[in-house]
mmCIF file with all atom_site columns, C-alpha atoms in Angstrom:
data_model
loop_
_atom_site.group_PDB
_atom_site.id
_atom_site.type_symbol
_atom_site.label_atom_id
_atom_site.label_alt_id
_atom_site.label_comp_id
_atom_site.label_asym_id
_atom_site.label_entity_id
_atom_site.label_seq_id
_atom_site.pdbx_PDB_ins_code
_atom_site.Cartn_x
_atom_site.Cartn_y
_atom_site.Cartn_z
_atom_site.occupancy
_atom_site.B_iso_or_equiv
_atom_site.pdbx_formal_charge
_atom_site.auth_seq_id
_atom_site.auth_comp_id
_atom_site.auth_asym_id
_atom_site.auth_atom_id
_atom_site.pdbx_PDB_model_num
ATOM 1   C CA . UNK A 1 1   ? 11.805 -0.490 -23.615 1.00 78.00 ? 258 UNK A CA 1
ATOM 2   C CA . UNK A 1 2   ? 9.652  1.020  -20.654 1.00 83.00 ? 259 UNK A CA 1
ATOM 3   C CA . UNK A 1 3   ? 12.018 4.385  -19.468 1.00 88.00 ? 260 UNK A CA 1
ATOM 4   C CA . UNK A 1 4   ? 10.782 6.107  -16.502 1.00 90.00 ? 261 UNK A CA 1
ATOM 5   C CA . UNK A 1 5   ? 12.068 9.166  -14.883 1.00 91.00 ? 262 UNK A CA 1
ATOM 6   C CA . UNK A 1 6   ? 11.347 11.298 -11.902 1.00 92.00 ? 263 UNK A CA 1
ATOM 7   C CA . UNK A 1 7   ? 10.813 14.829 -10.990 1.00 93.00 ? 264 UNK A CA 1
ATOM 8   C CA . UNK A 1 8   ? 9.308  16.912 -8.135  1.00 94.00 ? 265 UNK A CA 1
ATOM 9   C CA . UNK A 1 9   ? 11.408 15.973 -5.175  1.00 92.00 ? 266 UNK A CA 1
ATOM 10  C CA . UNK A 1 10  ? 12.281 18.419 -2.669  1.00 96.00 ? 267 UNK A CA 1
ATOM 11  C CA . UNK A 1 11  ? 12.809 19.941 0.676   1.00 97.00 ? 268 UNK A CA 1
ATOM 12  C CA . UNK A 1 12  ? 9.677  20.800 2.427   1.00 97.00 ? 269 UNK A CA 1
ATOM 13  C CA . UNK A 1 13  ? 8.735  21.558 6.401   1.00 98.00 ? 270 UNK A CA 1
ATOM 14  C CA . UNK A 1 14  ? 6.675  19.224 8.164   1.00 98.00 ? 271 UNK A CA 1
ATOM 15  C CA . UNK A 1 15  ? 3.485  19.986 7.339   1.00 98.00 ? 272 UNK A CA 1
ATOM 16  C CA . UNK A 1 16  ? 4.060  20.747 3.901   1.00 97.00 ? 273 UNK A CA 1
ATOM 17  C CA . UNK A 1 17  ? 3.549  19.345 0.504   1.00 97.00 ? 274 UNK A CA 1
ATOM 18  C CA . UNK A 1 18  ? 5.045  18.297 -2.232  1.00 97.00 ? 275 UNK A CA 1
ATOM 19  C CA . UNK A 1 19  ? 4.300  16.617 -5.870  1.00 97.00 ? 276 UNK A CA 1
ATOM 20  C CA . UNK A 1 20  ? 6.127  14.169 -7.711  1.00 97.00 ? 277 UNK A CA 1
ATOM 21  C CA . UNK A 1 21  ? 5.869  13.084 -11.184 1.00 95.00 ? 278 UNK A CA 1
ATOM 22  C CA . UNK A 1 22  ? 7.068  10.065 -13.213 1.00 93.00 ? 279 UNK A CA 1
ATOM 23  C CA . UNK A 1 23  ? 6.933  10.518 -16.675 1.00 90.00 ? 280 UNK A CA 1
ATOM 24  C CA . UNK A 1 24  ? 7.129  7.739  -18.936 1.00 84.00 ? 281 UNK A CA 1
ATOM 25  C CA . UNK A 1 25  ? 7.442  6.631  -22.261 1.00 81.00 ? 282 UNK A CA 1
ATOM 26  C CA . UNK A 1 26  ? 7.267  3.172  -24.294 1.00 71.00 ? 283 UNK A CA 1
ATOM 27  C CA . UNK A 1 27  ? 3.647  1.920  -22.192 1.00 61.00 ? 284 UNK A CA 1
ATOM 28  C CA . UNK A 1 28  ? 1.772  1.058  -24.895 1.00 56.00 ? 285 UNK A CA 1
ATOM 29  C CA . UNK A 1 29  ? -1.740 0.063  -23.280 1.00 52.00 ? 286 UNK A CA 1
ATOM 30  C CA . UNK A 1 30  ? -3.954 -0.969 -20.855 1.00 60.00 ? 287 UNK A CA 1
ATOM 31  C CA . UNK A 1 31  ? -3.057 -3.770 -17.714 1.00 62.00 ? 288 UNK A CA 1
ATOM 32  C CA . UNK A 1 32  ? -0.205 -1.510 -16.259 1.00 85.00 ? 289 UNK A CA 1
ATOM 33  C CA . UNK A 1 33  ? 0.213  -0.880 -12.772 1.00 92.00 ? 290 UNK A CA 1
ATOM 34  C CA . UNK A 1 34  ? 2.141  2.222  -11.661 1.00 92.00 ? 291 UNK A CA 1
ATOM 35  C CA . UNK A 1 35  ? 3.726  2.520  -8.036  1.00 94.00 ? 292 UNK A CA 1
ATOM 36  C CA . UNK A 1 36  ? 5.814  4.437  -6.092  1.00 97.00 ? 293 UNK A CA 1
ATOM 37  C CA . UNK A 1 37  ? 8.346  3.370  -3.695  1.00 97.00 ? 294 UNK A CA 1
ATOM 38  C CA . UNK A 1 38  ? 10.629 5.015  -1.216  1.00 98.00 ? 295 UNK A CA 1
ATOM 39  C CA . UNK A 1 39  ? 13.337 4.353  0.726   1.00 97.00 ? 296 UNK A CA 1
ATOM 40  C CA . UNK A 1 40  ? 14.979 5.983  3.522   1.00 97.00 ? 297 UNK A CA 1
ATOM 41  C CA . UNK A 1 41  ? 18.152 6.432  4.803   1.00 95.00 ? 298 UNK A CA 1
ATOM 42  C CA . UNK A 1 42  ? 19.938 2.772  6.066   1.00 95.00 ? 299 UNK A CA 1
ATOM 43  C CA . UNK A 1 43  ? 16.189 0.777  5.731   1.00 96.00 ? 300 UNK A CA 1
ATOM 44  C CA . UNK A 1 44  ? 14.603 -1.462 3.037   1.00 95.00 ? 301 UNK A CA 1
ATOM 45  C CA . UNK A 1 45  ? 12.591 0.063  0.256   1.00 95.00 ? 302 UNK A CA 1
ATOM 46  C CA . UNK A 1 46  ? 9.350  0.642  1.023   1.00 96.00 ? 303 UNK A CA 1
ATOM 47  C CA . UNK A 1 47  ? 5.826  0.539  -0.951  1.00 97.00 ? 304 UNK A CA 1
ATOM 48  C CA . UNK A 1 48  ? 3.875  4.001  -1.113  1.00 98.00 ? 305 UNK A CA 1
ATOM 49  C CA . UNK A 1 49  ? 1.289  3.591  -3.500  1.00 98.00 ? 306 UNK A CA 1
ATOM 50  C CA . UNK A 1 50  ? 0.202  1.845  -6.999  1.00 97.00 ? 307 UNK A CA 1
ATOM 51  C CA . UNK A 1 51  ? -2.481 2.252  -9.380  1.00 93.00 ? 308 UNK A CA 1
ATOM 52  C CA . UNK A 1 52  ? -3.591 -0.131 -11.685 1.00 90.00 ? 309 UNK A CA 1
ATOM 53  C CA . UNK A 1 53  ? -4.576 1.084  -15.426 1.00 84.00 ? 310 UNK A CA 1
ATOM 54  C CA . UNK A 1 54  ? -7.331 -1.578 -15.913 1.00 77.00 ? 311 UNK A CA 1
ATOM 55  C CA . UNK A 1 55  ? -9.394 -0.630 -12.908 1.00 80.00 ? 312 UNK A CA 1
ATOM 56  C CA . UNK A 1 56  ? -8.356 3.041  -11.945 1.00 82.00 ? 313 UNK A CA 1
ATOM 57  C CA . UNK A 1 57  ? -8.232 0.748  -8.070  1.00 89.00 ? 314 UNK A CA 1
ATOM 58  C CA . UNK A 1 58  ? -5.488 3.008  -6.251  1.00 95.00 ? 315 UNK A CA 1
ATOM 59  C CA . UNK A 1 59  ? -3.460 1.250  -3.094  1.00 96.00 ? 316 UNK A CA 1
ATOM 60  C CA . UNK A 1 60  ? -1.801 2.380  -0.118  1.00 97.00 ? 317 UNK A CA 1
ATOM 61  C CA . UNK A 1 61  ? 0.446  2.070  3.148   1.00 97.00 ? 318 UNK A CA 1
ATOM 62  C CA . UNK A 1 62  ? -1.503 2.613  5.916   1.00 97.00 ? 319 UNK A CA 1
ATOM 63  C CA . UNK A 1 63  ? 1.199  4.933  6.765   1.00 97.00 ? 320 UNK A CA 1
ATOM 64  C CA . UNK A 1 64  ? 0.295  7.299  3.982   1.00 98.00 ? 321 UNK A CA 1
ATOM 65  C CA . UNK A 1 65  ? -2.957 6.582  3.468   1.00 97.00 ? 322 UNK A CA 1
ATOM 66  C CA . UNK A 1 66  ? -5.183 10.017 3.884   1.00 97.00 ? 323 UNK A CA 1
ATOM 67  C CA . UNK A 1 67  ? -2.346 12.028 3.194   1.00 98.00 ? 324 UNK A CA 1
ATOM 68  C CA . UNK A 1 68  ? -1.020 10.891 -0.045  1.00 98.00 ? 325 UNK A CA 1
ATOM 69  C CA . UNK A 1 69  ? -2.783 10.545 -3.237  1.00 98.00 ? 326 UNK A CA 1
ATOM 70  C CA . UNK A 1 70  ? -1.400 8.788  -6.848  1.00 96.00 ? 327 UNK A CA 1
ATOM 71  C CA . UNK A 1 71  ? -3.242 9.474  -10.274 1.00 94.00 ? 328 UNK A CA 1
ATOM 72  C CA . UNK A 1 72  ? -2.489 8.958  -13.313 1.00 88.00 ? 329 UNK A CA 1
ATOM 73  C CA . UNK A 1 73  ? -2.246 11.195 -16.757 1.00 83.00 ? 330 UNK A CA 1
ATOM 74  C CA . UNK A 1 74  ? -2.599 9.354  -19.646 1.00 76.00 ? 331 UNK A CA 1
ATOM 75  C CA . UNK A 1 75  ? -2.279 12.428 -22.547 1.00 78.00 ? 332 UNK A CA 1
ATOM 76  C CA . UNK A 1 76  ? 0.855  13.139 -20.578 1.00 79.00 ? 333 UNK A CA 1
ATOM 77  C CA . UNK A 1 77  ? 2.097  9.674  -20.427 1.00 81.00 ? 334 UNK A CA 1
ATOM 78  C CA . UNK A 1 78  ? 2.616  10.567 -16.742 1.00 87.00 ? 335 UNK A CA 1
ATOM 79  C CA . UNK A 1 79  ? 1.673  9.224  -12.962 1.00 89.00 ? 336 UNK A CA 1
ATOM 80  C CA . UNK A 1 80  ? 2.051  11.475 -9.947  1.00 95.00 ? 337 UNK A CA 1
ATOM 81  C CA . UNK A 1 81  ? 2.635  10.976 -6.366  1.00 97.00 ? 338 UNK A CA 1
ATOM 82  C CA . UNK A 1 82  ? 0.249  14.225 -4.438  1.00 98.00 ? 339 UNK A CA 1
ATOM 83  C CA . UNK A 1 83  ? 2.255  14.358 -0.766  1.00 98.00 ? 340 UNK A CA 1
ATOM 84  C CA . UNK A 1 84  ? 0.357  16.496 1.614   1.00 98.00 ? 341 UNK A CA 1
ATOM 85  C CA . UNK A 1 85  ? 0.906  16.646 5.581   1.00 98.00 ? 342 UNK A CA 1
ATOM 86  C CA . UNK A 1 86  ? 4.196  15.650 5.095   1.00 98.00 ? 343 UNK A CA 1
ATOM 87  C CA . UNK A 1 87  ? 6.170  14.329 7.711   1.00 98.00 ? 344 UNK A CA 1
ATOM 88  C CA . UNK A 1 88  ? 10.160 13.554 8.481   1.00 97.00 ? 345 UNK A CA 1
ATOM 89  C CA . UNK A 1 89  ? 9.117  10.527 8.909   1.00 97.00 ? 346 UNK A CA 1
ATOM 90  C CA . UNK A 1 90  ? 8.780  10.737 4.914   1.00 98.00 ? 347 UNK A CA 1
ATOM 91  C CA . UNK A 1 91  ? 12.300 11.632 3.963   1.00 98.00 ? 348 UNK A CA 1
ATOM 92  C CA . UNK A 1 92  ? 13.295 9.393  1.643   1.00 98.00 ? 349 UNK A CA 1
ATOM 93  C CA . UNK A 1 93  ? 14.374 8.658  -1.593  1.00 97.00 ? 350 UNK A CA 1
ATOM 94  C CA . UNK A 1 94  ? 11.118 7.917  -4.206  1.00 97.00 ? 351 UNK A CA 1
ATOM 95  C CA . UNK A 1 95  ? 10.873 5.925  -7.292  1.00 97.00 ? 352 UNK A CA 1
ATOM 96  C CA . UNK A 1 96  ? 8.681  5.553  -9.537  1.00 95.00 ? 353 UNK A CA 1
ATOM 97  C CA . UNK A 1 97  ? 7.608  1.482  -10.794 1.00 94.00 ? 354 UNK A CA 1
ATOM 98  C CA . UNK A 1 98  ? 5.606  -0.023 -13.619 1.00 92.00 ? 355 UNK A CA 1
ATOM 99  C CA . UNK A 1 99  ? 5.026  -3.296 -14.272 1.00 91.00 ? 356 UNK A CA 1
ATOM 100 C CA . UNK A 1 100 ? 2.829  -4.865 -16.842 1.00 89.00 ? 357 UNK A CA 1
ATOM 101 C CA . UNK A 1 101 ? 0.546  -6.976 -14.747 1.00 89.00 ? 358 UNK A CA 1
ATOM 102 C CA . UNK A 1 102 ? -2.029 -6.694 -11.964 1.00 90.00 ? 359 UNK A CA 1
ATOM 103 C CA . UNK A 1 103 ? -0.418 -4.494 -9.343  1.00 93.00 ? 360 UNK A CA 1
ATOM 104 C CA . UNK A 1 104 ? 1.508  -6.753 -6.942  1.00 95.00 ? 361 UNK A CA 1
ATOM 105 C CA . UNK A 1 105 ? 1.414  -5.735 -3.097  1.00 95.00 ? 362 UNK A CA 1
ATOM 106 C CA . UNK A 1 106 ? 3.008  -3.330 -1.940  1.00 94.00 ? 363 UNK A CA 1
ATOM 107 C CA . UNK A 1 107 ? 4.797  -5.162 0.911   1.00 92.00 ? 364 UNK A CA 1
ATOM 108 C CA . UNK A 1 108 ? 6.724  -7.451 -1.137  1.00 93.00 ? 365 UNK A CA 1
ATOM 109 C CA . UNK A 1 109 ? 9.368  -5.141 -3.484  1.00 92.00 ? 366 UNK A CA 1
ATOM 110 C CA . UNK A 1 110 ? 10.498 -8.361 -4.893  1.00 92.00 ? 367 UNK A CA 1
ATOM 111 C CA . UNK A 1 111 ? 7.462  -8.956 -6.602  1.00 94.00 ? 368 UNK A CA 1
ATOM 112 C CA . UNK A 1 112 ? 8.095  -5.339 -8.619  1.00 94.00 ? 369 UNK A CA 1
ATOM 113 C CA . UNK A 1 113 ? 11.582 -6.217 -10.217 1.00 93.00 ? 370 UNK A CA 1
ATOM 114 C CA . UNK A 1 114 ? 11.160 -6.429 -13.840 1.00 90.00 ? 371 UNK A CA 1
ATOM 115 C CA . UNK A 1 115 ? 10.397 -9.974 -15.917 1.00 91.00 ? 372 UNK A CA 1
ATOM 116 C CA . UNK A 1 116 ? 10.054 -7.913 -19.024 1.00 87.00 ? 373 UNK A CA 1
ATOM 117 C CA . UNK A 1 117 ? 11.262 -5.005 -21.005 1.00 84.00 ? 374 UNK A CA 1
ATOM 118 C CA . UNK A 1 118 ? 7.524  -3.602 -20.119 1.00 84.00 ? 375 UNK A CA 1
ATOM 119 C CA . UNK A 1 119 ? 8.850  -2.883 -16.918 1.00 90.00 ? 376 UNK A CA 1
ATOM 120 C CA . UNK A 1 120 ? 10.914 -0.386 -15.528 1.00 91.00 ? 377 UNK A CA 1
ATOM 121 C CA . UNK A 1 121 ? 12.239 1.496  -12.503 1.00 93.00 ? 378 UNK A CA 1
ATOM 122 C CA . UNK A 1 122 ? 12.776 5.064  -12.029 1.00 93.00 ? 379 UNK A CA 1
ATOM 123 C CA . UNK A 1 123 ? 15.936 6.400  -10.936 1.00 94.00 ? 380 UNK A CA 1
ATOM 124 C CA . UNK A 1 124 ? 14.678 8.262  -8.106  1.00 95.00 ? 381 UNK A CA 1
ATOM 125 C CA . UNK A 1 125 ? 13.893 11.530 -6.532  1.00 96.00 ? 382 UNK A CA 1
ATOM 126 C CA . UNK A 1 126 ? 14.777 13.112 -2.941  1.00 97.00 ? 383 UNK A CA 1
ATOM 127 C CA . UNK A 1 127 ? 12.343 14.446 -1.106  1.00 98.00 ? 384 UNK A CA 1
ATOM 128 C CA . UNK A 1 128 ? 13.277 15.696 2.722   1.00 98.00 ? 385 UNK A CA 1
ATOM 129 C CA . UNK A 1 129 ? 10.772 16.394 4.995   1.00 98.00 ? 386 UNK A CA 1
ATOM 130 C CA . UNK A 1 130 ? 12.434 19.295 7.833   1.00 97.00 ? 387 UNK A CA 1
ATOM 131 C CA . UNK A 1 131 ? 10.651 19.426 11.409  1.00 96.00 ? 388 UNK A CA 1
#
């Protein structure tokens, strides 16, 4: 069983940045994709970012895009979420995803629940972004 878990969240001004990390244990190999969603205050969850083991191919929101960067750390068994120029607009709660198939798009959540016990969700991290 896949277990992820969180860390890094924050308060931060605009402006600012902040790190999160999702460290995970149980992956065993290659053909993973790791994502991060987010979800604010009284709206849907939202898609961030994913990268997908087999290629290193990262994706984005356009809304992030330039600003926020995912990588991945295999002798830590981690991913990370690099925030920078953050805005309010970013306050939200942030999970962390894998799946064990070809990352799914970003704009459809329902294509991240888990089919497997490869697959797991994060509990989630706050991160609150001050004017």
């Amino acid at each position: 069983q896949v277990q992820l878990e969180e860390s890094g969240g924050g308060s931060v001004q605009a402006g600012g940045s902040l790190s999160l990390s999702c460290a995970a244990s149980g992956y065993p190999y290659r053909g993973y994709c790791m994502g991060w969603f987010r979800q604010a205050s009284g709206k849907d969850r939202e898609g961030v970012a994913a990268i997908y083991t087999g290629s290193d191919s990262a994706y984005y929101v356009d809304s992030v895009k330039g600003r926020f960067t995912i990588s991945r750390d295999n002798a830590k068994n981690s991913f990370e979420l690099r925030m920078d120029s953050l805005k309010p607009e970013d306050t939200a709660t942030y999970y962390c995803v894998t799946v064990s198939r070809p990352c799914p798009r970003l704009n459809t959540p329902e294509d991240w629940q888990p089919l497997n016990y490869l697959d797991a969700w994060g509990q989630g991290t706050l991160v609150t972004v001050s004017p």
